[in-house]
Amino acid sequence: EWLPVLDVGPLLAGEPGALPRLAAQLRSACETTGFYFLEHFGSALPDGVCRSLLEASRHAHGLPEEAKAEWYLNASDSGLMPVGASTRWGSAGRPPLPEQDGFNEAVLLWGNGPPWVPPERRLKGLSDNNLPMDAQLPGFREAVGDYLSGVEALARALLPAYALALEQPAGYFDGKFDEPCWAFRLNYYPPCDGERVGIAPHADGDFCTFLLQDDQPGLSVLRADGSWMQAPARGEYSMLVNTGNSLMRLSNGRFPSTMHTASCLARGPAARARFSAPFFWSPSVDVVIEPLPAFVTEDRPAQFLAKESGGVYSSGRVGKAAESDPERLDARAHTYDHPAGGERRASGDVSLACGSEAEAGGRAEPRASIGSVCEFRGVSPSGLAVPFHLWLRRPPRSAFSFCVLVGRASAR
């Protein structure tokens, strides 16, 4: 496997020495790939809770279209996002679609957010969100509530490890997540014979993202050499964690927030829809995010300006709201061309590209050597050469695993 696998079980069990050991592994993952799988987290988030959540998502996206239309995003950007809508479609007054070019439907829920709406329209917790009636989706609220309780407990348990990885005391984040801003998406990628991009290339804007995905691969990441690589799936379900733009800023670019995209790649008459559930985790919206002194030197001055957490957004091709915001633009997002079949050839070590451009001039340095792959090259309908990749991997270590990404609420 080219992505690191971090065992959080000893930390959750309170074993001596587990915290510094995990922190060292976490720092290595954040400095290289910006993604990692998480395993043995069942004491915080049991397998049954994960299965119930994905089943509830399948039922939600299987509602009749007329029922979905009654559940569209409200003025707080909570509810169901139809294909072509962005995360701000509701607060923008539901303008004509498409707002963005992704082929993806999603349920979007918030805690202490979204940060871009007036304070009186921000949603404190799950019960404040735009949710379907119990008669429409029996058990939906319970399944989502159980999952959110577990994934937030898991996220909080990792904060001391992130603090040590950032060369801070273990309690550095105490008080900074008192009212965490989180976003939760239930993503549905309809089968399309692999012809359409599900969510356009972007870097997340949060502190870190916990992505529960089903057994179908579909997440691709941008390498430093400008080519895109597909991330594996692990077993029946898996959990990926990735770094977001806020964590990248704290590390002064040392922990890259990698550009990525997601789609349903299944083809043929037996193709199934792909489902995923990213939980975007950020500090309270008024916590100031700026490079930590440990990562600022004379040779590498601060690459980012200080900004409140609520103002750090995703970057890339993330809808019309971003087109007028220079900070959210990133030319790398336009380098992606959807995979096409072609000639096989060998490829050597590769490295990942880091997140959005630094505000104070310059860009976080790309890092990470991540292993050997087989690369296939084809030609897209537009005539461009398109690389895509295949990995051989070991059998899954457990029914569920997590891979972490770093970024703010956007999509996958």
mmCIF file of C-alpha atoms in Angstrom:
data_model
loop_
_atom_site.group_PDB
_atom_site.id
_atom_site.type_symbol
_atom_site.label_atom_id
_atom_site.label_comp_id
_atom_site.label_asym_id
_atom_site.label_seq_id
_atom_site.Cartn_x
_atom_site.Cartn_y
_atom_site.Cartn_z
ATOM 1 C CA GLU A 1 0.000 0.000 0.000
ATOM 2 C CA TRP A 2 1.364 3.414 -0.923
ATOM 3 C CA LEU A 3 -0.703 5.217 1.732
ATOM 4 C CA PRO A 4 0.391 4.950 5.373
ATOM 5 C CA VAL A 5 -1.788 2.914 7.763
ATOM 6 C CA LEU A 6 -1.981 4.280 11.318
ATOM 7 C CA ASP A 7 -3.171 2.105 14.187
ATOM 8 C CA VAL A 8 -5.127 4.266 16.636
ATOM 9 C CA GLY A 9 -6.177 1.348 18.855
ATOM 10 C CA PRO A 10 -3.384 1.698 21.449
ATOM 11 C CA LEU A 11 -4.084 5.423 21.822
ATOM 12 C CA LEU A 12 -7.811 4.849 22.341
ATOM 13 C CA ALA A 13 -6.997 2.130 24.882
ATOM 14 C CA GLY A 14 -4.694 4.492 26.813
ATOM 15 C CA GLU A 15 -1.608 2.315 26.429
ATOM 16 C CA PRO A 16 1.659 3.859 27.741
ATOM 17 C CA GLY A 17 3.769 5.393 24.998
ATOM 18 C CA ALA A 18 0.968 5.227 22.427
ATOM 19 C CA LEU A 19 0.608 9.005 22.027
ATOM 20 C CA PRO A 20 4.221 9.935 21.069
ATOM 21 C CA ARG A 21 4.470 6.843 18.864
ATOM 22 C CA LEU A 22 1.309 7.730 16.949
ATOM 23 C CA ALA A 23 2.341 11.394 16.754
ATOM 24 C CA ALA A 24 5.596 10.450 15.016
ATOM 25 C CA GLN A 25 3.722 8.283 12.513
ATOM 26 C CA LEU A 26 1.166 11.031 11.981
ATOM 27 C CA ARG A 27 3.832 13.633 11.286
ATOM 28 C CA SER A 28 5.483 11.361 8.740
ATOM 29 C CA ALA A 29 2.154 10.852 6.960
ATOM 30 C CA CYS A 30 1.338 14.563 7.002
ATOM 31 C CA GLU A 31 4.767 15.531 5.657
ATOM 32 C CA THR A 32 4.583 13.059 2.786
ATOM 33 C CA THR A 33 1.259 11.933 1.327
ATOM 34 C CA GLY A 34 -1.139 14.189 3.249
ATOM 35 C CA PHE A 35 -3.413 11.117 3.418
ATOM 36 C CA TYR A 36 -3.439 8.085 5.705
ATOM 37 C CA PHE A 37 -5.642 5.119 6.543
ATOM 38 C CA LEU A 38 -6.821 4.755 10.116
ATOM 39 C CA GLU A 39 -7.485 1.337 11.653
ATOM 40 C CA HIS A 40 -8.585 -0.190 14.967
ATOM 41 C CA PHE A 41 -10.815 2.767 15.856
ATOM 42 C CA GLY A 42 -13.831 0.615 16.713
ATOM 43 C CA SER A 43 -13.971 1.614 20.385
ATOM 44 C CA ALA A 44 -14.876 5.132 19.214
ATOM 45 C CA LEU A 45 -16.666 4.279 15.984
ATOM 46 C CA PRO A 46 -17.903 0.665 15.790
ATOM 47 C CA ASP A 47 -18.282 -1.202 12.522
ATOM 48 C CA GLY A 48 -22.042 -1.419 12.968
ATOM 49 C CA VAL A 49 -22.330 2.372 13.198
ATOM 50 C CA CYS A 50 -20.379 2.774 9.945
ATOM 51 C CA ARG A 51 -22.489 0.187 8.132
ATOM 52 C CA SER A 52 -25.717 1.778 9.357
ATOM 53 C CA LEU A 53 -24.538 5.200 8.208
ATOM 54 C CA LEU A 54 -23.782 4.048 4.654
ATOM 55 C CA GLU A 55 -27.072 2.151 4.490
ATOM 56 C CA ALA A 56 -28.934 5.273 5.634
ATOM 57 C CA SER A 57 -27.160 7.227 2.895
ATOM 58 C CA ARG A 58 -28.275 4.706 0.263
ATOM 59 C CA HIS A 59 -31.880 5.052 1.405
ATOM 60 C CA ALA A 60 -31.683 8.850 1.415
ATOM 61 C CA HIS A 61 -30.369 9.037 -2.131
ATOM 62 C CA GLY A 62 -32.968 6.490 -3.206
ATOM 63 C CA LEU A 63 -35.893 8.777 -2.349
ATOM 64 C CA PRO A 64 -38.201 9.812 -5.219
ATOM 65 C CA GLU A 65 -37.122 12.982 -6.994
ATOM 66 C CA GLU A 66 -40.161 14.914 -5.761
ATOM 67 C CA ALA A 67 -39.264 14.087 -2.155
ATOM 68 C CA LYS A 68 -35.670 15.143 -2.758
ATOM 69 C CA ALA A 69 -36.837 18.484 -4.192
ATOM 70 C CA GLU A 70 -38.632 19.243 -0.910
ATOM 71 C CA TRP A 71 -35.359 18.611 0.924
ATOM 72 C CA TYR A 72 -33.074 20.881 -1.127
ATOM 73 C CA LEU A 73 -30.522 23.098 0.634
ATOM 74 C CA ASN A 74 -32.122 25.821 2.735
ATOM 75 C CA ALA A 75 -30.782 29.317 3.483
ATOM 76 C CA SER A 76 -28.308 27.749 5.946
ATOM 77 C CA ASP A 77 -26.985 25.426 3.207
ATOM 78 C CA SER A 78 -28.362 22.360 4.964
ATOM 79 C CA GLY A 79 -30.255 19.592 3.190
ATOM 80 C CA LEU A 80 -29.873 17.829 -0.131
ATOM 81 C CA MET A 81 -27.552 19.133 -2.843
ATOM 82 C CA PRO A 82 -28.765 18.112 -6.307
ATOM 83 C CA VAL A 83 -26.323 17.344 -9.093
ATOM 84 C CA GLY A 84 -24.659 20.576 -10.208
ATOM 85 C CA ALA A 85 -25.157 22.444 -6.915
ATOM 86 C CA SER A 86 -22.339 23.797 -4.737
ATOM 87 C CA THR A 87 -22.228 23.908 -0.940
ATOM 88 C CA ARG A 88 -23.488 27.520 -1.032
ATOM 89 C CA TRP A 89 -26.386 26.934 -3.419
ATOM 90 C CA GLY A 90 -29.037 27.356 -0.695
ATOM 91 C CA SER A 91 -27.672 30.543 0.876
ATOM 92 C CA ALA A 92 -27.268 31.986 -2.634
ATOM 93 C CA GLY A 93 -31.010 31.590 -3.224
ATOM 94 C CA ARG A 94 -30.830 28.393 -5.318
ATOM 95 C CA PRO A 95 -29.679 29.949 -8.602
ATOM 96 C CA PRO A 96 -30.062 27.975 -11.854
ATOM 97 C CA LEU A 97 -27.976 24.826 -12.084
ATOM 98 C CA PRO A 98 -25.306 23.807 -12.753
ATOM 99 C CA GLU A 99 -23.139 25.913 -10.454
ATOM 100 C CA GLN A 100 -20.252 23.479 -10.791
ATOM 101 C CA ASP A 101 -19.400 20.619 -13.105
ATOM 102 C CA GLY A 102 -19.380 17.616 -10.741
ATOM 103 C CA PHE A 103 -21.676 14.601 -11.233
ATOM 104 C CA ASN A 104 -22.515 14.060 -7.563
ATOM 105 C CA GLU A 105 -25.516 14.328 -5.266
ATOM 106 C CA ALA A 106 -25.002 14.915 -1.546
ATOM 107 C CA VAL A 107 -26.692 15.465 1.793
ATOM 108 C CA LEU A 108 -24.973 18.366 3.577
ATOM 109 C CA LEU A 109 -25.183 18.909 7.347
ATOM 110 C CA TRP A 110 -23.430 21.372 9.675
ATOM 111 C CA GLY A 111 -22.305 21.948 13.241
ATOM 112 C CA ASN A 112 -21.477 25.521 14.343
ATOM 113 C CA GLY A 113 -21.659 26.609 10.718
ATOM 114 C CA PRO A 114 -21.559 27.198 7.886
ATOM 115 C CA PRO A 115 -19.168 30.070 8.577
ATOM 116 C CA TRP A 116 -20.200 32.143 5.546
ATOM 117 C CA VAL A 117 -23.827 32.684 6.584
ATOM 118 C CA PRO A 118 -24.896 35.320 9.157
ATOM 119 C CA PRO A 119 -24.512 34.111 12.771
ATOM 120 C CA GLU A 120 -28.284 33.843 13.249
ATOM 121 C CA ARG A 121 -28.462 31.302 10.412
ATOM 122 C CA ARG A 122 -25.593 29.098 11.626
ATOM 123 C CA LEU A 123 -26.559 25.625 12.785
ATOM 124 C CA LYS A 124 -25.405 24.521 16.229
ATOM 125 C CA GLY A 125 -25.833 20.785 15.897
ATOM 126 C CA LEU A 126 -27.549 17.970 14.028
ATOM 127 C CA SER A 127 -31.050 18.729 15.332
ATOM 128 C CA ASP A 128 -30.878 22.264 13.872
ATOM 129 C CA ASN A 129 -30.283 20.956 10.352
ATOM 130 C CA ASN A 130 -32.704 20.488 7.483
ATOM 131 C CA LEU A 131 -33.547 16.798 7.954
ATOM 132 C CA PRO A 132 -36.176 14.591 6.299
ATOM 133 C CA MET A 133 -39.269 13.529 8.194
ATOM 134 C CA ASP A 134 -38.943 10.241 10.087
ATOM 135 C CA ALA A 135 -41.798 8.831 8.013
ATOM 136 C CA GLN A 136 -39.755 9.413 4.842
ATOM 137 C CA LEU A 137 -36.503 7.946 6.144
ATOM 138 C CA PRO A 138 -37.047 5.852 9.285
ATOM 139 C CA GLY A 139 -33.877 5.615 11.365
ATOM 140 C CA PHE A 140 -31.969 8.220 9.329
ATOM 141 C CA ARG A 141 -31.515 10.719 12.173
ATOM 142 C CA GLU A 142 -30.399 7.997 14.576
ATOM 143 C CA ALA A 143 -27.891 6.524 12.129
ATOM 144 C CA VAL A 144 -26.395 9.936 11.344
ATOM 145 C CA GLY A 145 -26.397 11.009 14.993
ATOM 146 C CA ASP A 146 -24.633 7.850 16.151
ATOM 147 C CA TYR A 147 -21.994 8.225 13.463
ATOM 148 C CA LEU A 148 -21.386 11.912 14.181
ATOM 149 C CA SER A 149 -20.943 11.206 17.898
ATOM 150 C CA GLY A 150 -18.389 8.510 17.134
ATOM 151 C CA VAL A 151 -16.393 10.319 14.473
ATOM 152 C CA GLU A 152 -16.165 13.479 16.590
ATOM 153 C CA ALA A 153 -14.924 11.421 19.547
ATOM 154 C CA LEU A 154 -12.305 9.911 17.256
ATOM 155 C CA ALA A 155 -11.290 13.334 15.949
ATOM 156 C CA ARG A 156 -10.902 14.688 19.490
ATOM 157 C CA ALA A 157 -8.811 11.689 20.512
ATOM 158 C CA LEU A 158 -6.346 12.497 17.721
ATOM 159 C CA LEU A 159 -5.886 16.172 18.643
ATOM 160 C CA PRO A 160 -3.018 15.543 21.136
ATOM 161 C CA ALA A 161 -1.203 13.524 18.458
ATOM 162 C CA TYR A 162 -1.627 16.341 15.964
ATOM 163 C CA ALA A 163 -0.343 18.800 18.585
ATOM 164 C CA LEU A 164 2.847 16.766 19.118
ATOM 165 C CA ALA A 165 3.271 16.340 15.362
ATOM 166 C CA LEU A 166 3.218 20.151 15.145
ATOM 167 C CA GLU A 167 5.933 20.369 17.859
ATOM 168 C CA GLN A 168 3.464 21.734 20.408
ATOM 169 C CA PRO A 169 2.444 20.461 23.870
ATOM 170 C CA ALA A 170 -0.153 17.688 23.810
ATOM 171 C CA GLY A 171 -2.785 20.092 25.154
ATOM 172 C CA TYR A 172 -2.134 22.782 22.541
ATOM 173 C CA PHE A 173 -5.602 22.450 21.000
ATOM 174 C CA ASP A 174 -7.429 22.662 24.358
ATOM 175 C CA GLY A 175 -10.071 25.369 24.012
ATOM 176 C CA LYS A 176 -9.626 25.680 20.253
ATOM 177 C CA PHE A 177 -12.295 23.082 19.443
ATOM 178 C CA ASP A 178 -14.836 24.121 22.095
ATOM 179 C CA GLU A 179 -17.378 24.864 19.334
ATOM 180 C CA PRO A 180 -15.850 23.040 16.372
ATOM 181 C CA CYS A 181 -17.113 23.931 12.933
ATOM 182 C CA TRP A 182 -17.859 20.663 11.165
ATOM 183 C CA ALA A 183 -19.522 19.760 7.909
ATOM 184 C CA PHE A 184 -20.782 16.311 7.023
ATOM 185 C CA ARG A 185 -21.598 15.084 3.539
ATOM 186 C CA LEU A 186 -23.287 11.918 2.394
ATOM 187 C CA ASN A 187 -22.009 11.640 -1.174
ATOM 188 C CA TYR A 188 -23.709 9.666 -3.937
ATOM 189 C CA TYR A 189 -21.890 9.110 -7.225
ATOM 190 C CA PRO A 190 -24.313 7.608 -9.779
ATOM 191 C CA PRO A 191 -22.963 5.050 -12.256
ATOM 192 C CA CYS A 192 -21.952 6.766 -15.490
ATOM 193 C CA ASP A 193 -19.648 4.171 -17.101
ATOM 194 C CA GLY A 194 -16.748 6.120 -15.621
ATOM 195 C CA GLU A 195 -17.309 8.955 -18.087
ATOM 196 C CA ARG A 196 -17.978 11.882 -15.715
ATOM 197 C CA VAL A 197 -16.060 13.519 -12.879
ATOM 198 C CA GLY A 198 -17.986 13.177 -9.625
ATOM 199 C CA ILE A 199 -16.436 16.086 -7.723
ATOM 200 C CA ALA A 200 -14.064 18.491 -9.426
ATOM 201 C CA PRO A 201 -10.431 18.792 -8.253
ATOM 202 C CA HIS A 202 -10.010 20.708 -4.997
ATOM 203 C CA ALA A 203 -8.076 20.925 -1.739
ATOM 204 C CA ASP A 204 -10.122 20.803 1.477
ATOM 205 C CA GLY A 205 -10.259 23.876 3.692
ATOM 206 C CA ASP A 206 -10.669 22.278 7.126
ATOM 207 C CA PHE A 207 -8.181 21.044 9.733
ATOM 208 C CA CYS A 208 -8.573 17.422 8.657
ATOM 209 C CA THR A 209 -11.177 15.260 6.933
ATOM 210 C CA PHE A 210 -12.341 11.782 7.933
ATOM 211 C CA LEU A 211 -13.602 10.027 4.807
ATOM 212 C CA LEU A 212 -15.665 6.872 5.180
ATOM 213 C CA GLN A 213 -15.864 5.240 1.751
ATOM 214 C CA ASP A 214 -17.388 2.035 0.423
ATOM 215 C CA ASP A 215 -15.515 -0.737 -1.357
ATOM 216 C CA GLN A 216 -15.125 1.082 -4.669
ATOM 217 C CA PRO A 217 -12.006 3.139 -5.418
ATOM 218 C CA GLY A 218 -12.646 6.514 -6.976
ATOM 219 C CA LEU A 219 -10.507 9.063 -5.128
ATOM 220 C CA SER A 220 -7.576 10.456 -7.144
ATOM 221 C CA VAL A 221 -4.767 12.741 -5.943
ATOM 222 C CA LEU A 222 -2.383 15.084 -7.759
ATOM 223 C CA ARG A 223 1.332 14.262 -7.774
ATOM 224 C CA ALA A 224 4.057 16.878 -7.648
ATOM 225 C CA ASP A 225 5.013 15.896 -11.205
ATOM 226 C CA GLY A 226 1.550 16.966 -12.400
ATOM 227 C CA SER A 227 0.005 13.513 -12.915
ATOM 228 C CA TRP A 228 -2.953 12.068 -11.013
ATOM 229 C CA MET A 229 -2.996 8.804 -9.033
ATOM 230 C CA GLN A 230 -5.879 6.736 -7.735
ATOM 231 C CA ALA A 231 -6.104 5.945 -4.023
ATOM 232 C CA PRO A 232 -7.013 2.348 -3.101
ATOM 233 C CA ALA A 233 -10.064 1.115 -1.258
ATOM 234 C CA ARG A 234 -9.474 -1.304 1.635
ATOM 235 C CA GLY A 235 -12.021 -4.019 2.227
ATOM 236 C CA GLU A 236 -15.781 -3.634 2.610
ATOM 237 C CA TYR A 237 -15.399 -0.076 3.944
ATOM 238 C CA SER A 238 -12.420 2.101 4.701
ATOM 239 C CA MET A 239 -11.592 5.348 6.455
ATOM 240 C CA LEU A 240 -9.208 7.841 4.922
ATOM 241 C CA VAL A 241 -7.965 10.893 6.773
ATOM 242 C CA ASN A 242 -6.430 13.822 4.933
ATOM 243 C CA THR A 243 -4.941 17.190 5.767
ATOM 244 C CA GLY A 244 -6.846 20.386 5.062
ATOM 245 C CA ASN A 245 -5.811 23.944 4.284
ATOM 246 C CA SER A 246 -6.054 25.011 7.950
ATOM 247 C CA LEU A 247 -3.564 22.393 9.115
ATOM 248 C CA MET A 248 -1.328 23.229 6.171
ATOM 249 C CA ARG A 249 -1.294 26.866 7.315
ATOM 250 C CA LEU A 250 -0.414 25.928 10.899
ATOM 251 C CA SER A 251 2.561 23.924 9.604
ATOM 252 C CA ASN A 252 3.607 26.756 7.254
ATOM 253 C CA GLY A 253 3.145 24.370 4.328
ATOM 254 C CA ARG A 254 5.122 21.510 5.892
ATOM 255 C CA PHE A 255 1.947 19.367 5.990
ATOM 256 C CA PRO A 256 0.565 19.625 2.434
ATOM 257 C CA SER A 257 -3.127 19.791 1.651
ATOM 258 C CA THR A 258 -3.206 17.738 -1.534
ATOM 259 C CA MET A 259 -5.389 18.455 -4.558
ATOM 260 C CA HIS A 260 -7.818 15.576 -5.117
ATOM 261 C CA THR A 261 -10.966 14.576 -6.982
ATOM 262 C CA ALA A 262 -13.517 11.732 -6.771
ATOM 263 C CA SER A 263 -15.798 9.855 -9.170
ATOM 264 C CA CYS A 264 -17.679 6.618 -9.712
ATOM 265 C CA LEU A 265 -15.412 4.635 -12.018
ATOM 266 C CA ALA A 266 -17.559 1.480 -12.262
ATOM 267 C CA ARG A 267 -18.450 0.442 -15.801
ATOM 268 C CA GLY A 268 -20.802 -1.986 -17.487
ATOM 269 C CA PRO A 269 -24.279 -3.352 -16.746
ATOM 270 C CA ALA A 270 -23.304 -4.442 -13.215
ATOM 271 C CA ALA A 271 -21.901 -1.017 -12.245
ATOM 272 C CA ARG A 272 -22.913 0.176 -8.775
ATOM 273 C CA ALA A 273 -23.158 3.697 -7.405
ATOM 274 C CA ARG A 274 -20.280 4.802 -5.172
ATOM 275 C CA PHE A 275 -20.973 6.205 -1.687
ATOM 276 C CA SER A 276 -18.738 8.129 0.697
ATOM 277 C CA ALA A 277 -19.209 10.188 3.855
ATOM 278 C CA PRO A 278 -16.572 12.853 4.583
ATOM 279 C CA PHE A 279 -16.585 14.561 7.984
ATOM 280 C CA PHE A 280 -14.804 17.919 7.763
ATOM 281 C CA TRP A 281 -13.357 18.932 11.150
ATOM 282 C CA SER A 282 -12.204 22.464 12.024
ATOM 283 C CA PRO A 283 -11.594 24.588 15.135
ATOM 284 C CA SER A 284 -14.117 27.117 16.384
ATOM 285 C CA VAL A 285 -14.693 29.715 13.657
ATOM 286 C CA ASP A 286 -12.981 32.553 15.590
ATOM 287 C CA VAL A 287 -9.730 30.656 16.307
ATOM 288 C CA VAL A 288 -6.844 32.352 14.491
ATOM 289 C CA ILE A 289 -4.955 30.106 12.077
ATOM 290 C CA GLU A 290 -1.379 31.156 11.290
ATOM 291 C CA PRO A 291 2.006 29.447 10.870
ATOM 292 C CA LEU A 292 3.364 28.183 14.181
ATOM 293 C CA PRO A 293 6.770 29.541 15.265
ATOM 294 C CA ALA A 294 8.246 26.029 15.150
ATOM 295 C CA PHE A 295 7.816 26.042 11.355
ATOM 296 C CA VAL A 296 8.925 29.626 10.636
ATOM 297 C CA THR A 297 12.623 30.218 10.068
ATOM 298 C CA GLU A 298 14.857 32.766 8.396
ATOM 299 C CA ASP A 299 15.183 30.440 5.414
ATOM 300 C CA ARG A 300 11.454 29.744 5.372
ATOM 301 C CA PRO A 301 9.453 32.766 6.556
ATOM 302 C CA ALA A 302 5.705 32.608 7.097
ATOM 303 C CA GLN A 303 3.975 31.519 3.894
ATOM 304 C CA PHE A 304 0.438 32.393 5.028
ATOM 305 C CA LEU A 305 -1.240 35.369 6.633
ATOM 306 C CA ALA A 306 -3.149 35.002 9.909
ATOM 307 C CA LYS A 307 -6.833 34.254 9.364
ATOM 308 C CA GLU A 308 -9.755 33.078 11.479
ATOM 309 C CA SER A 309 -10.587 29.416 11.020
ATOM 310 C CA GLY A 310 -14.040 30.277 9.674
ATOM 311 C CA GLY A 311 -12.423 32.141 6.783
ATOM 312 C CA VAL A 312 -10.166 29.317 5.561
ATOM 313 C CA TYR A 313 -11.980 27.678 2.658
ATOM 314 C CA SER A 314 -11.395 24.937 0.134
ATOM 315 C CA SER A 315 -9.544 25.809 -3.066
ATOM 316 C CA GLY A 316 -9.670 24.651 -6.675
ATOM 317 C CA ARG A 317 -12.720 24.045 -8.849
ATOM 318 C CA VAL A 318 -15.284 24.387 -6.082
ATOM 319 C CA GLY A 319 -18.094 26.312 -7.760
ATOM 320 C CA LYS A 320 -18.998 29.825 -8.807
ATOM 321 C CA ALA A 321 -18.573 31.251 -5.300
ATOM 322 C CA ALA A 322 -14.836 30.696 -5.627
ATOM 323 C CA GLU A 323 -14.407 32.350 -9.017
ATOM 324 C CA SER A 324 -14.250 35.852 -7.532
ATOM 325 C CA ASP A 325 -11.953 34.863 -4.646
ATOM 326 C CA PRO A 326 -8.294 34.829 -5.789
ATOM 327 C CA GLU A 327 -7.216 32.902 -2.703
ATOM 328 C CA ARG A 328 -9.414 29.957 -3.699
ATOM 329 C CA LEU A 329 -8.217 29.769 -7.280
ATOM 330 C CA ASP A 330 -5.578 27.157 -8.108
ATOM 331 C CA ALA A 331 -4.414 26.404 -11.634
ATOM 332 C CA ARG A 332 -3.509 22.839 -10.653
ATOM 333 C CA ALA A 333 -7.202 21.999 -10.423
ATOM 334 C CA HIS A 334 -7.462 22.404 -14.205
ATOM 335 C CA THR A 335 -4.787 19.811 -14.956
ATOM 336 C CA TYR A 336 -7.114 16.869 -14.325
ATOM 337 C CA ASP A 337 -8.412 14.913 -17.308
ATOM 338 C CA HIS A 338 -10.655 11.935 -16.624
ATOM 339 C CA PRO A 339 -8.909 8.542 -17.048
ATOM 340 C CA ALA A 340 -9.061 6.644 -20.349
ATOM 341 C CA GLY A 341 -7.664 3.217 -21.199
ATOM 342 C CA GLY A 342 -4.320 2.892 -22.899
ATOM 343 C CA GLU A 343 -0.833 1.532 -22.988
ATOM 344 C CA ARG A 344 0.794 0.125 -19.859
ATOM 345 C CA ARG A 345 4.270 1.110 -18.794
ATOM 346 C CA ALA A 346 6.336 1.009 -15.629
ATOM 347 C CA SER A 347 6.658 4.016 -13.349
ATOM 348 C CA GLY A 348 9.039 4.726 -10.479
ATOM 349 C CA ASP A 349 8.678 6.603 -7.227
ATOM 350 C CA VAL A 350 6.249 9.487 -7.115
ATOM 351 C CA SER A 351 5.477 12.423 -4.841
ATOM 352 C CA LEU A 352 2.375 14.411 -4.006
ATOM 353 C CA ALA A 353 1.692 18.079 -4.616
ATOM 354 C CA CYS A 354 0.737 20.282 -1.688
ATOM 355 C CA GLY A 355 -2.306 22.530 -1.222
ATOM 356 C CA SER A 356 -3.340 26.040 -2.157
ATOM 357 C CA GLU A 357 -0.981 28.911 -2.905
ATOM 358 C CA ALA A 358 0.470 30.804 0.018
ATOM 359 C CA GLU A 359 -0.940 34.277 0.508
ATOM 360 C CA ALA A 360 2.309 35.912 1.489
ATOM 361 C CA GLY A 361 4.004 34.863 -1.726
ATOM 362 C CA GLY A 362 5.314 31.466 -2.682
ATOM 363 C CA ARG A 363 3.878 27.989 -2.327
ATOM 364 C CA ALA A 364 4.280 25.179 0.171
ATOM 365 C CA GLU A 365 6.967 22.794 -1.025
ATOM 366 C CA PRO A 366 5.825 19.523 -2.581
ATOM 367 C CA ARG A 367 7.079 16.489 -0.696
ATOM 368 C CA ALA A 368 6.756 12.717 -0.416
ATOM 369 C CA SER A 369 8.068 9.678 -2.121
ATOM 370 C CA ILE A 370 5.199 7.196 -2.115
ATOM 371 C CA GLY A 371 6.215 4.028 -3.855
ATOM 372 C CA SER A 372 6.053 2.115 -7.079
ATOM 373 C CA VAL A 373 3.016 1.853 -9.343
ATOM 374 C CA CYS A 374 2.044 0.650 -12.783
ATOM 375 C CA GLU A 375 1.094 3.581 -14.967
ATOM 376 C CA PHE A 376 -1.283 3.403 -17.919
ATOM 377 C CA ARG A 377 -1.419 6.141 -20.505
ATOM 378 C CA GLY A 378 -4.300 6.857 -22.837
ATOM 379 C CA VAL A 379 -5.767 9.702 -24.842
ATOM 380 C CA SER A 380 -8.739 11.702 -23.644
ATOM 381 C CA PRO A 381 -11.554 12.881 -25.954
ATOM 382 C CA SER A 382 -9.794 16.257 -26.060
ATOM 383 C CA GLY A 383 -6.619 14.634 -27.353
ATOM 384 C CA LEU A 384 -4.546 15.013 -24.173
ATOM 385 C CA ALA A 385 -2.354 12.203 -22.873
ATOM 386 C CA VAL A 386 -3.905 10.914 -19.663
ATOM 387 C CA PRO A 387 -1.933 8.958 -17.020
ATOM 388 C CA PHE A 388 -3.724 6.760 -14.548
ATOM 389 C CA HIS A 389 -2.404 4.189 -12.150
ATOM 390 C CA LEU A 390 -2.892 0.804 -10.537
ATOM 391 C CA TRP A 391 -1.483 -0.531 -7.275
ATOM 392 C CA LEU A 392 -1.049 -4.075 -6.040
ATOM 393 C CA ARG A 393 -1.885 -4.147 -2.344
ATOM 394 C CA ARG A 394 -2.146 -6.486 0.625
ATOM 395 C CA PRO A 395 -5.530 -7.845 1.775
ATOM 396 C CA PRO A 396 -7.490 -5.471 4.032
ATOM 397 C CA ARG A 397 -6.495 -5.475 7.683
ATOM 398 C CA SER A 398 -10.039 -5.043 8.982
ATOM 399 C CA ALA A 399 -13.597 -4.531 7.821
ATOM 400 C CA PHE A 400 -13.191 -0.795 8.317
ATOM 401 C CA SER A 401 -10.175 1.462 8.017
ATOM 402 C CA PHE A 402 -9.746 5.216 7.920
ATOM 403 C CA CYS A 403 -7.692 7.331 5.565
ATOM 404 C CA VAL A 404 -7.251 10.964 6.645
ATOM 405 C CA LEU A 405 -7.049 13.984 4.301
ATOM 406 C CA VAL A 406 -6.291 17.508 5.304
ATOM 407 C CA GLY A 407 -8.681 20.349 4.110
ATOM 408 C CA ARG A 408 -11.963 22.331 4.814
ATOM 409 C CA ALA A 409 -15.542 21.386 4.005
ATOM 410 C CA SER A 410 -15.927 20.868 0.318
ATOM 411 C CA ALA A 411 -16.594 17.511 -1.219
ATOM 412 C CA ARG A 412 -15.369 14.027 -2.066
#
